[in-house]
């Protein structure tokens, strides 16, 4: 007897996003698998947390995060009306999939890129039109390419490399749909495309406080683009999509951009050192513009190395896809953590 499932087909057969493993004995583990920042957020965040009055939680937060939007707008030299704030940038990306594409439309992205995009398309029952990167994960947009919206991760993940801005600009100018540039790692990179979002009316830039600002646990992301786009995102979001704590602590973090930049410099120093150390050991290491490395081991398969590291309580990320199975994604931790990572490799 077949039973009614009650579940919408697209959801029943959905392959959910798989987050990196959160190890149980966190204290002993070296966790290099979810691109978190190894350094704490600005002391101003801790201060703001201390000053927080629990009684304030009785009230709803600002529905459109205006105080925080003003802060973000000042940071990027745009108007408050050009900023949208979400519960993590993942929420912003999901709202984009819902806002800018008809059911019969298509969502494009590179392969490999952030693996959440096809899932967002599936949830909305929208077809995808992935574009394969070259064999060394470089830009490869076909001449005649069309989609309703394109998710462009830059620098790309998990490959860690930056696409040339000239290519992105030319693509955005020609593309007939919306280009959502996911700049989760832009603070670690030599350049970004924020000016394109302000200049072109079909471009949105999405940023997050999870990586460079060390606030993955807070859940705060935002988008910058034309007022027309921001208005529709505001229209469909949950009334209070960003809670009071997140708004207050994000304001504190964004009041101390210098602190974030110092942490970024530390991560970049570690990035240069570990890139060299891995190359010495015969690894292929992509030129990273992010807080992680995309590496291909030699003399052992990526999967074998992943499993051997895991046994030694060192957690990195392995992606089983055809394009990605020869590589590991290694988040840059503190120098001490990275030394443990290198020692584990040497013993394997
Ligand atoms: C980490 C990451 C995100 C998610 O950021 P949150 O703000 O934590 O939701 C989005 N896009 C890419 C490419 C990421 O790596």
mmCIF file of C-alpha atoms and ligand atoms in Angstrom:
data_model
loop_
_atom_site.group_PDB
_atom_site.id
_atom_site.type_symbol
_atom_site.label_atom_id
_atom_site.label_comp_id
_atom_site.label_asym_id
_atom_site.label_seq_id
_atom_site.Cartn_x
_atom_site.Cartn_y
_atom_site.Cartn_z
ATOM 1 C CA UNK A 1 0.000 0.000 0.000
ATOM 2 C CA UNK A 2 1.479 3.337 -0.963
ATOM 3 C CA UNK A 3 1.196 5.957 1.701
ATOM 4 C CA UNK A 4 0.702 9.627 1.053
ATOM 5 C CA UNK A 5 3.989 11.328 1.843
ATOM 6 C CA UNK A 6 2.651 14.808 2.691
ATOM 7 C CA UNK A 7 6.002 16.246 1.551
ATOM 8 C CA UNK A 8 6.374 18.393 -1.559
ATOM 9 C CA UNK A 9 8.286 16.323 -4.143
ATOM 10 C CA UNK A 10 11.076 18.840 -4.619
ATOM 11 C CA UNK A 11 11.696 18.819 -0.868
ATOM 12 C CA UNK A 12 11.317 15.080 -0.358
ATOM 13 C CA UNK A 13 14.049 14.323 -2.902
ATOM 14 C CA UNK A 14 16.237 17.297 -2.029
ATOM 15 C CA UNK A 15 19.899 16.666 -1.264
ATOM 16 C CA UNK A 16 20.481 18.937 1.704
ATOM 17 C CA UNK A 17 23.607 21.049 2.162
ATOM 18 C CA UNK A 18 26.186 19.188 4.250
ATOM 19 C CA UNK A 19 28.042 21.474 6.679
ATOM 20 C CA UNK A 20 31.565 20.611 7.803
ATOM 21 C CA UNK A 21 31.799 18.209 10.734
ATOM 22 C CA UNK A 22 31.771 19.741 14.229
ATOM 23 C CA UNK A 23 34.167 17.483 16.163
ATOM 24 C CA UNK A 24 32.992 16.252 19.578
ATOM 25 C CA UNK A 25 36.150 16.808 21.637
ATOM 26 C CA UNK A 26 36.676 20.265 20.255
ATOM 27 C CA UNK A 27 39.517 21.144 22.627
ATOM 28 C CA UNK A 28 41.885 18.516 21.306
ATOM 29 C CA UNK A 29 40.859 18.760 17.659
ATOM 30 C CA UNK A 30 42.473 21.013 15.080
ATOM 31 C CA UNK A 31 39.431 22.285 13.232
ATOM 32 C CA UNK A 32 40.340 23.424 9.728
ATOM 33 C CA UNK A 33 37.145 22.390 7.951
ATOM 34 C CA UNK A 34 34.590 25.226 7.965
ATOM 35 C CA UNK A 35 36.608 28.364 7.142
ATOM 36 C CA UNK A 36 36.008 29.926 10.531
ATOM 37 C CA UNK A 37 38.431 32.603 11.679
ATOM 38 C CA UNK A 38 40.876 31.273 14.316
ATOM 39 C CA UNK A 39 41.054 34.650 16.084
ATOM 40 C CA UNK A 40 38.362 36.128 18.325
ATOM 41 C CA UNK A 41 36.157 39.021 17.142
ATOM 42 C CA UNK A 42 36.948 42.620 18.144
ATOM 43 C CA UNK A 43 36.967 43.298 21.902
ATOM 44 C CA UNK A 44 34.201 45.812 21.152
ATOM 45 C CA UNK A 45 31.929 42.854 20.448
ATOM 46 C CA UNK A 46 32.663 41.392 23.899
ATOM 47 C CA UNK A 47 32.076 44.824 25.455
ATOM 48 C CA UNK A 48 28.736 45.244 23.694
ATOM 49 C CA UNK A 49 27.743 41.756 24.844
ATOM 50 C CA UNK A 50 28.596 42.633 28.466
ATOM 51 C CA UNK A 51 26.532 45.791 28.289
ATOM 52 C CA UNK A 52 23.526 43.988 26.849
ATOM 53 C CA UNK A 53 20.377 44.288 28.971
ATOM 54 C CA UNK A 54 18.251 41.126 28.872
ATOM 55 C CA UNK A 55 15.156 43.223 29.481
ATOM 56 C CA UNK A 56 15.594 44.751 26.025
ATOM 57 C CA UNK A 57 14.767 41.348 24.512
ATOM 58 C CA UNK A 58 11.142 41.950 25.472
ATOM 59 C CA UNK A 59 10.903 44.246 22.454
ATOM 60 C CA UNK A 60 11.173 43.400 18.771
ATOM 61 C CA UNK A 61 14.373 44.461 17.035
ATOM 62 C CA UNK A 62 14.529 47.126 14.319
ATOM 63 C CA UNK A 63 12.636 45.426 11.449
ATOM 64 C CA UNK A 64 14.870 46.756 8.672
ATOM 65 C CA UNK A 65 18.095 47.092 10.694
ATOM 66 C CA UNK A 66 18.348 50.793 9.845
ATOM 67 C CA UNK A 67 21.079 51.620 12.373
ATOM 68 C CA UNK A 68 23.188 48.731 11.130
ATOM 69 C CA UNK A 69 22.415 49.513 7.479
ATOM 70 C CA UNK A 70 23.625 53.065 8.042
ATOM 71 C CA UNK A 71 26.892 51.673 9.416
ATOM 72 C CA UNK A 72 27.347 49.335 6.432
ATOM 73 C CA UNK A 73 26.443 52.083 3.961
ATOM 74 C CA UNK A 74 29.072 54.386 5.463
ATOM 75 C CA UNK A 75 31.652 51.604 5.188
ATOM 76 C CA UNK A 76 31.055 51.159 1.459
ATOM 77 C CA UNK A 77 30.219 54.729 0.504
ATOM 78 C CA UNK A 78 26.656 54.050 -0.583
ATOM 79 C CA UNK A 79 23.168 54.968 0.634
ATOM 80 C CA UNK A 80 21.332 53.111 3.405
ATOM 81 C CA UNK A 81 18.673 52.246 0.787
ATOM 82 C CA UNK A 82 21.295 50.237 -1.106
ATOM 83 C CA UNK A 83 21.926 47.837 1.790
ATOM 84 C CA UNK A 84 19.986 44.725 2.833
ATOM 85 C CA UNK A 85 20.818 42.769 6.006
ATOM 86 C CA UNK A 86 20.146 39.060 6.509
ATOM 87 C CA UNK A 87 20.447 36.242 9.013
ATOM 88 C CA UNK A 88 23.801 35.135 7.598
ATOM 89 C CA UNK A 89 24.640 35.578 3.931
ATOM 90 C CA UNK A 90 23.060 32.163 3.319
ATOM 91 C CA UNK A 91 19.677 33.777 4.007
ATOM 92 C CA UNK A 92 20.466 36.612 1.609
ATOM 93 C CA UNK A 93 21.374 34.104 -1.123
ATOM 94 C CA UNK A 94 18.153 32.146 -0.519
ATOM 95 C CA UNK A 95 16.091 35.326 -0.795
ATOM 96 C CA UNK A 96 17.851 36.137 -4.078
ATOM 97 C CA UNK A 97 16.847 32.737 -5.493
ATOM 98 C CA UNK A 98 13.267 33.499 -4.509
ATOM 99 C CA UNK A 99 13.224 37.089 -5.743
ATOM 100 C CA UNK A 100 15.015 37.280 -9.064
ATOM 101 C CA UNK A 101 14.031 34.088 -10.921
ATOM 102 C CA UNK A 102 10.716 32.907 -12.323
ATOM 103 C CA UNK A 103 9.839 29.215 -11.832
ATOM 104 C CA UNK A 104 10.603 28.672 -15.509
ATOM 105 C CA UNK A 105 13.866 30.592 -15.284
ATOM 106 C CA UNK A 106 17.358 29.271 -14.596
ATOM 107 C CA UNK A 107 20.080 29.814 -12.017
ATOM 108 C CA UNK A 108 23.709 29.742 -13.114
ATOM 109 C CA UNK A 109 26.964 29.274 -11.194
ATOM 110 C CA UNK A 110 30.414 27.883 -11.827
ATOM 111 C CA UNK A 111 31.376 24.317 -11.096
ATOM 112 C CA UNK A 112 33.011 23.973 -8.679
ATOM 113 C CA UNK A 113 31.691 26.832 -6.532
ATOM 114 C CA UNK A 114 29.752 27.135 -3.288
ATOM 115 C CA UNK A 115 27.665 23.949 -3.163
ATOM 116 C CA UNK A 116 24.658 25.707 -1.617
ATOM 117 C CA UNK A 117 23.566 27.331 -4.921
ATOM 118 C CA UNK A 118 22.104 24.218 -6.635
ATOM 119 C CA UNK A 119 20.277 23.405 -3.400
ATOM 120 C CA UNK A 120 18.674 26.856 -3.297
ATOM 121 C CA UNK A 121 17.581 26.323 -6.907
ATOM 122 C CA UNK A 122 16.126 22.885 -6.084
ATOM 123 C CA UNK A 123 14.157 24.264 -3.148
ATOM 124 C CA UNK A 124 12.560 26.839 -5.464
ATOM 125 C CA UNK A 125 12.104 24.191 -8.193
ATOM 126 C CA UNK A 126 14.222 26.248 -10.560
ATOM 127 C CA UNK A 127 16.484 24.614 -13.158
ATOM 128 C CA UNK A 128 20.230 25.178 -12.964
ATOM 129 C CA UNK A 129 22.704 26.000 -15.705
ATOM 130 C CA UNK A 130 26.164 25.301 -14.283
ATOM 131 C CA UNK A 131 29.308 26.447 -16.112
ATOM 132 C CA UNK A 132 32.413 24.254 -15.850
ATOM 133 C CA UNK A 133 35.617 26.038 -14.916
ATOM 134 C CA UNK A 134 38.793 25.122 -16.834
ATOM 135 C CA UNK A 135 40.847 22.128 -15.677
ATOM 136 C CA UNK A 136 42.844 24.465 -13.407
ATOM 137 C CA UNK A 137 39.659 26.125 -12.086
ATOM 138 C CA UNK A 138 39.977 29.353 -14.072
ATOM 139 C CA UNK A 139 37.224 31.514 -15.590
ATOM 140 C CA UNK A 140 35.483 29.846 -18.550
ATOM 141 C CA UNK A 141 32.256 31.624 -19.484
ATOM 142 C CA UNK A 142 30.864 30.416 -22.848
ATOM 143 C CA UNK A 143 30.277 33.162 -25.445
ATOM 144 C CA UNK A 144 26.531 32.600 -25.630
ATOM 145 C CA UNK A 145 25.464 31.994 -22.080
ATOM 146 C CA UNK A 146 22.097 32.834 -20.616
ATOM 147 C CA UNK A 147 20.431 32.385 -17.222
ATOM 148 C CA UNK A 148 17.997 34.422 -15.145
ATOM 149 C CA UNK A 149 20.499 34.862 -12.333
ATOM 150 C CA UNK A 150 24.137 33.950 -11.831
ATOM 151 C CA UNK A 151 25.727 33.249 -8.437
ATOM 152 C CA UNK A 152 29.368 34.238 -8.811
ATOM 153 C CA UNK A 153 31.635 33.398 -5.882
ATOM 154 C CA UNK A 154 34.657 35.664 -5.858
ATOM 155 C CA UNK A 155 37.206 34.729 -4.621
ATOM 156 C CA UNK A 156 35.832 31.340 -5.519
ATOM 157 C CA UNK A 157 35.238 28.547 -3.006
ATOM 158 C CA UNK A 158 36.463 25.887 -2.603
ATOM 159 C CA UNK A 159 39.199 26.770 -5.106
ATOM 160 C CA UNK A 160 40.402 29.884 -3.168
ATOM 161 C CA UNK A 161 41.298 31.835 -6.317
ATOM 162 C CA UNK A 162 40.172 35.266 -7.480
ATOM 163 C CA UNK A 163 38.665 35.737 -10.944
ATOM 164 C CA UNK A 164 39.996 38.706 -12.947
ATOM 165 C CA UNK A 165 37.832 41.759 -12.337
ATOM 166 C CA UNK A 166 37.962 42.731 -16.021
ATOM 167 C CA UNK A 167 36.241 39.420 -16.895
ATOM 168 C CA UNK A 168 33.608 39.919 -14.197
ATOM 169 C CA UNK A 169 32.875 43.476 -15.289
ATOM 170 C CA UNK A 170 32.520 42.483 -18.961
ATOM 171 C CA UNK A 171 30.277 39.561 -17.990
ATOM 172 C CA UNK A 172 28.008 41.717 -15.796
ATOM 173 C CA UNK A 173 27.669 44.306 -18.557
ATOM 174 C CA UNK A 174 26.624 41.708 -21.118
ATOM 175 C CA UNK A 175 24.573 39.337 -18.946
ATOM 176 C CA UNK A 176 20.799 39.812 -19.241
ATOM 177 C CA UNK A 177 19.941 38.640 -15.719
ATOM 178 C CA UNK A 178 21.002 39.470 -12.184
ATOM 179 C CA UNK A 179 24.583 38.767 -11.098
ATOM 180 C CA UNK A 180 24.903 38.021 -7.393
ATOM 181 C CA UNK A 181 28.576 38.245 -6.486
ATOM 182 C CA UNK A 182 29.168 36.275 -3.298
ATOM 183 C CA UNK A 183 32.156 37.986 -1.697
ATOM 184 C CA UNK A 184 32.338 35.939 1.518
ATOM 185 C CA UNK A 185 36.157 36.084 1.350
ATOM 186 C CA UNK A 186 36.709 39.525 -0.195
ATOM 187 C CA UNK A 187 38.490 40.919 2.882
ATOM 188 C CA UNK A 188 41.256 38.355 2.352
ATOM 189 C CA UNK A 189 41.645 39.245 -1.341
ATOM 190 C CA UNK A 190 43.639 41.837 -3.280
ATOM 191 C CA UNK A 191 40.553 43.310 -4.945
ATOM 192 C CA UNK A 192 36.748 43.193 -4.848
ATOM 193 C CA UNK A 193 33.767 44.197 -6.977
ATOM 194 C CA UNK A 194 31.870 46.448 -4.557
ATOM 195 C CA UNK A 195 32.031 49.349 -7.029
ATOM 196 C CA UNK A 196 30.253 47.223 -9.678
ATOM 197 C CA UNK A 197 27.221 46.850 -7.380
ATOM 198 C CA UNK A 198 27.057 50.598 -6.995
ATOM 199 C CA UNK A 199 27.678 51.313 -10.685
ATOM 200 C CA UNK A 200 25.674 48.594 -12.531
ATOM 201 C CA UNK A 201 21.957 48.046 -11.960
ATOM 202 C CA UNK A 202 21.988 44.244 -12.346
ATOM 203 C CA UNK A 203 24.696 43.459 -9.751
ATOM 204 C CA UNK A 204 24.354 42.615 -6.069
ATOM 205 C CA UNK A 205 27.334 42.075 -3.784
ATOM 206 C CA UNK A 206 26.820 39.704 -0.851
ATOM 207 C CA UNK A 207 29.136 39.839 2.170
ATOM 208 C CA UNK A 208 29.244 38.069 5.529
ATOM 209 C CA UNK A 209 30.659 38.763 8.983
ATOM 210 C CA UNK A 210 31.273 35.009 9.421
ATOM 211 C CA UNK A 211 34.805 34.838 8.035
ATOM 212 C CA UNK A 212 36.887 38.027 8.219
ATOM 213 C CA UNK A 213 35.034 39.435 11.264
ATOM 214 C CA UNK A 214 35.229 36.121 13.180
ATOM 215 C CA UNK A 215 31.457 36.045 13.746
ATOM 216 C CA UNK A 216 30.232 32.796 12.152
ATOM 217 C CA UNK A 217 28.179 32.095 15.299
ATOM 218 C CA UNK A 218 26.358 35.425 15.079
ATOM 219 C CA UNK A 219 24.724 34.824 11.653
ATOM 220 C CA UNK A 220 25.017 38.113 9.865
ATOM 221 C CA UNK A 221 25.295 38.781 6.145
ATOM 222 C CA UNK A 222 24.333 41.651 3.879
ATOM 223 C CA UNK A 223 23.848 42.672 0.276
ATOM 224 C CA UNK A 224 24.708 45.918 -1.491
ATOM 225 C CA UNK A 225 23.073 46.935 -4.772
ATOM 226 C CA UNK A 226 20.521 49.169 -6.419
ATOM 227 C CA UNK A 227 17.631 50.455 -4.291
ATOM 228 C CA UNK A 228 15.218 48.679 -6.633
ATOM 229 C CA UNK A 229 16.733 45.288 -5.699
ATOM 230 C CA UNK A 230 17.029 46.082 -2.007
ATOM 231 C CA UNK A 231 13.365 47.158 -1.849
ATOM 232 C CA UNK A 232 12.117 43.804 -3.119
ATOM 233 C CA UNK A 233 14.352 41.859 -0.736
ATOM 234 C CA UNK A 234 12.903 43.909 2.125
ATOM 235 C CA UNK A 235 9.421 43.120 0.861
ATOM 236 C CA UNK A 236 9.760 39.331 1.111
ATOM 237 C CA UNK A 237 12.033 38.865 4.138
ATOM 238 C CA UNK A 238 10.669 37.746 7.536
ATOM 239 C CA UNK A 239 9.514 40.830 9.436
ATOM 240 C CA UNK A 240 12.299 40.490 11.990
ATOM 241 C CA UNK A 241 14.895 38.409 10.171
ATOM 242 C CA UNK A 242 17.882 39.700 12.161
ATOM 243 C CA UNK A 243 17.640 39.498 15.937
ATOM 244 C CA UNK A 244 18.481 42.284 18.376
ATOM 245 C CA UNK A 245 21.739 40.692 19.570
ATOM 246 C CA UNK A 246 23.009 40.178 16.048
ATOM 247 C CA UNK A 247 22.249 43.791 15.102
ATOM 248 C CA UNK A 248 23.970 45.226 18.181
ATOM 249 C CA UNK A 249 27.039 43.014 17.964
ATOM 250 C CA UNK A 250 27.413 43.561 14.223
ATOM 251 C CA UNK A 251 27.374 47.329 14.808
ATOM 252 C CA UNK A 252 30.138 46.844 17.401
ATOM 253 C CA UNK A 253 32.212 44.698 15.031
ATOM 254 C CA UNK A 254 31.846 47.143 12.140
ATOM 255 C CA UNK A 255 32.959 49.990 14.408
ATOM 256 C CA UNK A 256 36.368 48.316 14.548
ATOM 257 C CA UNK A 257 37.286 47.506 10.959
ATOM 258 C CA UNK A 258 40.985 47.972 11.832
ATOM 259 C CA UNK A 259 40.832 45.040 14.221
ATOM 260 C CA UNK A 260 39.370 42.821 11.483
ATOM 261 C CA UNK A 261 42.083 43.974 9.083
ATOM 262 C CA UNK A 262 44.842 43.094 11.564
ATOM 263 C CA UNK A 263 43.428 39.564 11.869
ATOM 264 C CA UNK A 264 43.247 39.330 8.086
ATOM 265 C CA UNK A 265 46.942 40.285 7.892
ATOM 266 C CA UNK A 266 47.817 37.534 10.368
ATOM 267 C CA UNK A 267 45.850 34.983 8.341
ATOM 268 C CA UNK A 268 47.566 36.148 5.146
ATOM 269 C CA UNK A 269 51.007 35.713 6.736
ATOM 270 C CA UNK A 270 50.085 32.180 7.761
ATOM 271 C CA UNK A 271 48.716 31.634 4.250
ATOM 272 C CA UNK A 272 52.068 32.531 2.651
ATOM 273 C CA UNK A 273 54.024 30.362 5.084
ATOM 274 C CA UNK A 274 51.819 27.253 4.817
ATOM 275 C CA UNK A 275 51.640 27.567 1.018
ATOM 276 C CA UNK A 276 55.451 27.361 0.934
ATOM 277 C CA UNK A 277 55.593 24.516 3.475
ATOM 278 C CA UNK A 278 53.086 22.437 1.498
ATOM 279 C CA UNK A 279 54.850 23.120 -1.803
ATOM 280 C CA UNK A 280 58.103 21.904 -0.200
ATOM 281 C CA UNK A 281 56.258 18.668 0.545
ATOM 282 C CA UNK A 282 55.232 18.261 -3.088
ATOM 283 C CA UNK A 283 51.653 19.513 -2.779
ATOM 284 C CA UNK A 284 50.020 21.554 -5.524
ATOM 285 C CA UNK A 285 48.679 24.683 -3.824
ATOM 286 C CA UNK A 286 46.366 27.145 -5.589
ATOM 287 C CA UNK A 287 47.287 30.846 -5.127
ATOM 288 C CA UNK A 288 44.780 31.592 -2.380
ATOM 289 C CA UNK A 289 43.034 34.957 -1.931
ATOM 290 C CA UNK A 290 40.954 33.601 0.958
ATOM 291 C CA UNK A 291 41.372 32.233 4.489
ATOM 292 C CA UNK A 292 41.779 28.668 3.236
ATOM 293 C CA UNK A 293 43.998 26.666 0.892
ATOM 294 C CA UNK A 294 42.965 24.439 -1.991
ATOM 295 C CA UNK A 295 45.610 21.738 -2.130
ATOM 296 C CA UNK A 296 46.367 18.571 -4.042
ATOM 297 C CA UNK A 297 48.592 16.143 -2.151
ATOM 298 C CA UNK A 298 51.242 14.043 -3.869
ATOM 299 C CA UNK A 299 51.918 10.366 -3.247
ATOM 300 C CA UNK A 300 48.590 9.858 -1.488
ATOM 301 C CA UNK A 301 45.010 10.463 -2.575
ATOM 302 C CA UNK A 302 43.117 13.407 -1.136
ATOM 303 C CA UNK A 303 40.559 11.072 0.434
ATOM 304 C CA UNK A 304 43.250 8.910 2.074
ATOM 305 C CA UNK A 305 44.989 11.972 3.469
ATOM 306 C CA UNK A 306 41.667 13.386 4.693
ATOM 307 C CA UNK A 307 40.918 10.186 6.582
ATOM 308 C CA UNK A 308 44.414 9.844 8.007
ATOM 309 C CA UNK A 309 44.318 13.441 9.252
ATOM 310 C CA UNK A 310 40.917 12.856 10.795
ATOM 311 C CA UNK A 311 42.309 9.916 12.788
ATOM 312 C CA UNK A 312 44.869 12.353 14.174
ATOM 313 C CA UNK A 313 42.096 14.757 15.149
ATOM 314 C CA UNK A 314 42.918 17.190 12.337
ATOM 315 C CA UNK A 315 39.771 18.110 10.435
ATOM 316 C CA UNK A 316 39.931 19.433 6.873
ATOM 317 C CA UNK A 317 37.318 19.324 4.097
ATOM 318 C CA UNK A 318 37.039 16.776 1.288
ATOM 319 C CA UNK A 319 34.516 17.157 -1.553
ATOM 320 C CA UNK A 320 33.751 13.935 -3.379
ATOM 321 C CA UNK A 321 32.715 15.522 -6.732
ATOM 322 C CA UNK A 322 34.406 14.594 -9.996
ATOM 323 C CA UNK A 323 36.085 18.004 -10.243
ATOM 324 C CA UNK A 324 37.058 18.216 -6.582
ATOM 325 C CA UNK A 325 37.978 14.741 -5.358
ATOM 326 C CA UNK A 326 41.735 15.184 -5.896
ATOM 327 C CA UNK A 327 41.900 18.205 -3.585
ATOM 328 C CA UNK A 328 41.433 19.149 0.039
ATOM 329 C CA UNK A 329 40.217 22.456 1.381
ATOM 330 C CA UNK A 330 42.231 23.485 4.412
ATOM 331 C CA UNK A 331 41.097 26.444 6.525
ATOM 332 C CA UNK A 332 43.978 28.607 7.762
ATOM 333 C CA UNK A 333 44.105 28.370 11.543
ATOM 334 C CA UNK A 334 46.548 29.884 14.010
ATOM 335 C CA UNK A 335 50.252 29.228 13.366
ATOM 336 C CA UNK A 336 50.207 26.731 16.201
ATOM 337 C CA UNK A 337 47.289 24.828 14.649
ATOM 338 C CA UNK A 338 48.956 24.889 11.240
ATOM 339 C CA UNK A 339 52.161 23.488 12.740
ATOM 340 C CA UNK A 340 50.143 20.606 14.169
ATOM 341 C CA UNK A 341 48.606 20.139 10.720
ATOM 342 C CA UNK A 342 52.080 20.011 9.119
ATOM 343 C CA UNK A 343 53.389 17.588 11.765
ATOM 344 C CA UNK A 344 50.371 15.337 11.158
ATOM 345 C CA UNK A 345 51.098 15.377 7.420
ATOM 346 C CA UNK A 346 54.763 14.579 8.000
ATOM 347 C CA UNK A 347 53.856 11.603 10.163
ATOM 348 C CA UNK A 348 51.445 10.325 7.528
HETATM 349 C C1 LIG B 1 30.833 30.877 4.308
HETATM 350 C C2 LIG B 1 30.194 31.228 3.030
HETATM 351 C C3 LIG B 1 28.913 31.760 2.974
HETATM 352 C C4 LIG B 1 28.006 31.747 4.182
HETATM 353 O O1 LIG B 1 28.150 32.779 5.012
HETATM 354 P P1 LIG B 1 27.162 32.940 6.242
HETATM 355 O O2 LIG B 1 27.067 34.414 6.361
HETATM 356 O O3 LIG B 1 27.841 32.302 7.404
HETATM 357 O O4 LIG B 1 25.843 32.308 5.920
HETATM 358 C C5 LIG B 1 28.402 32.181 1.766
HETATM 359 N N1 LIG B 1 29.102 32.022 0.634
HETATM 360 C C6 LIG B 1 30.321 31.477 0.629
HETATM 361 C C7 LIG B 1 31.049 31.321 -0.645
HETATM 362 C C8 LIG B 1 30.894 31.052 1.831
HETATM 363 O O5 LIG B 1 32.079 30.466 1.814
#
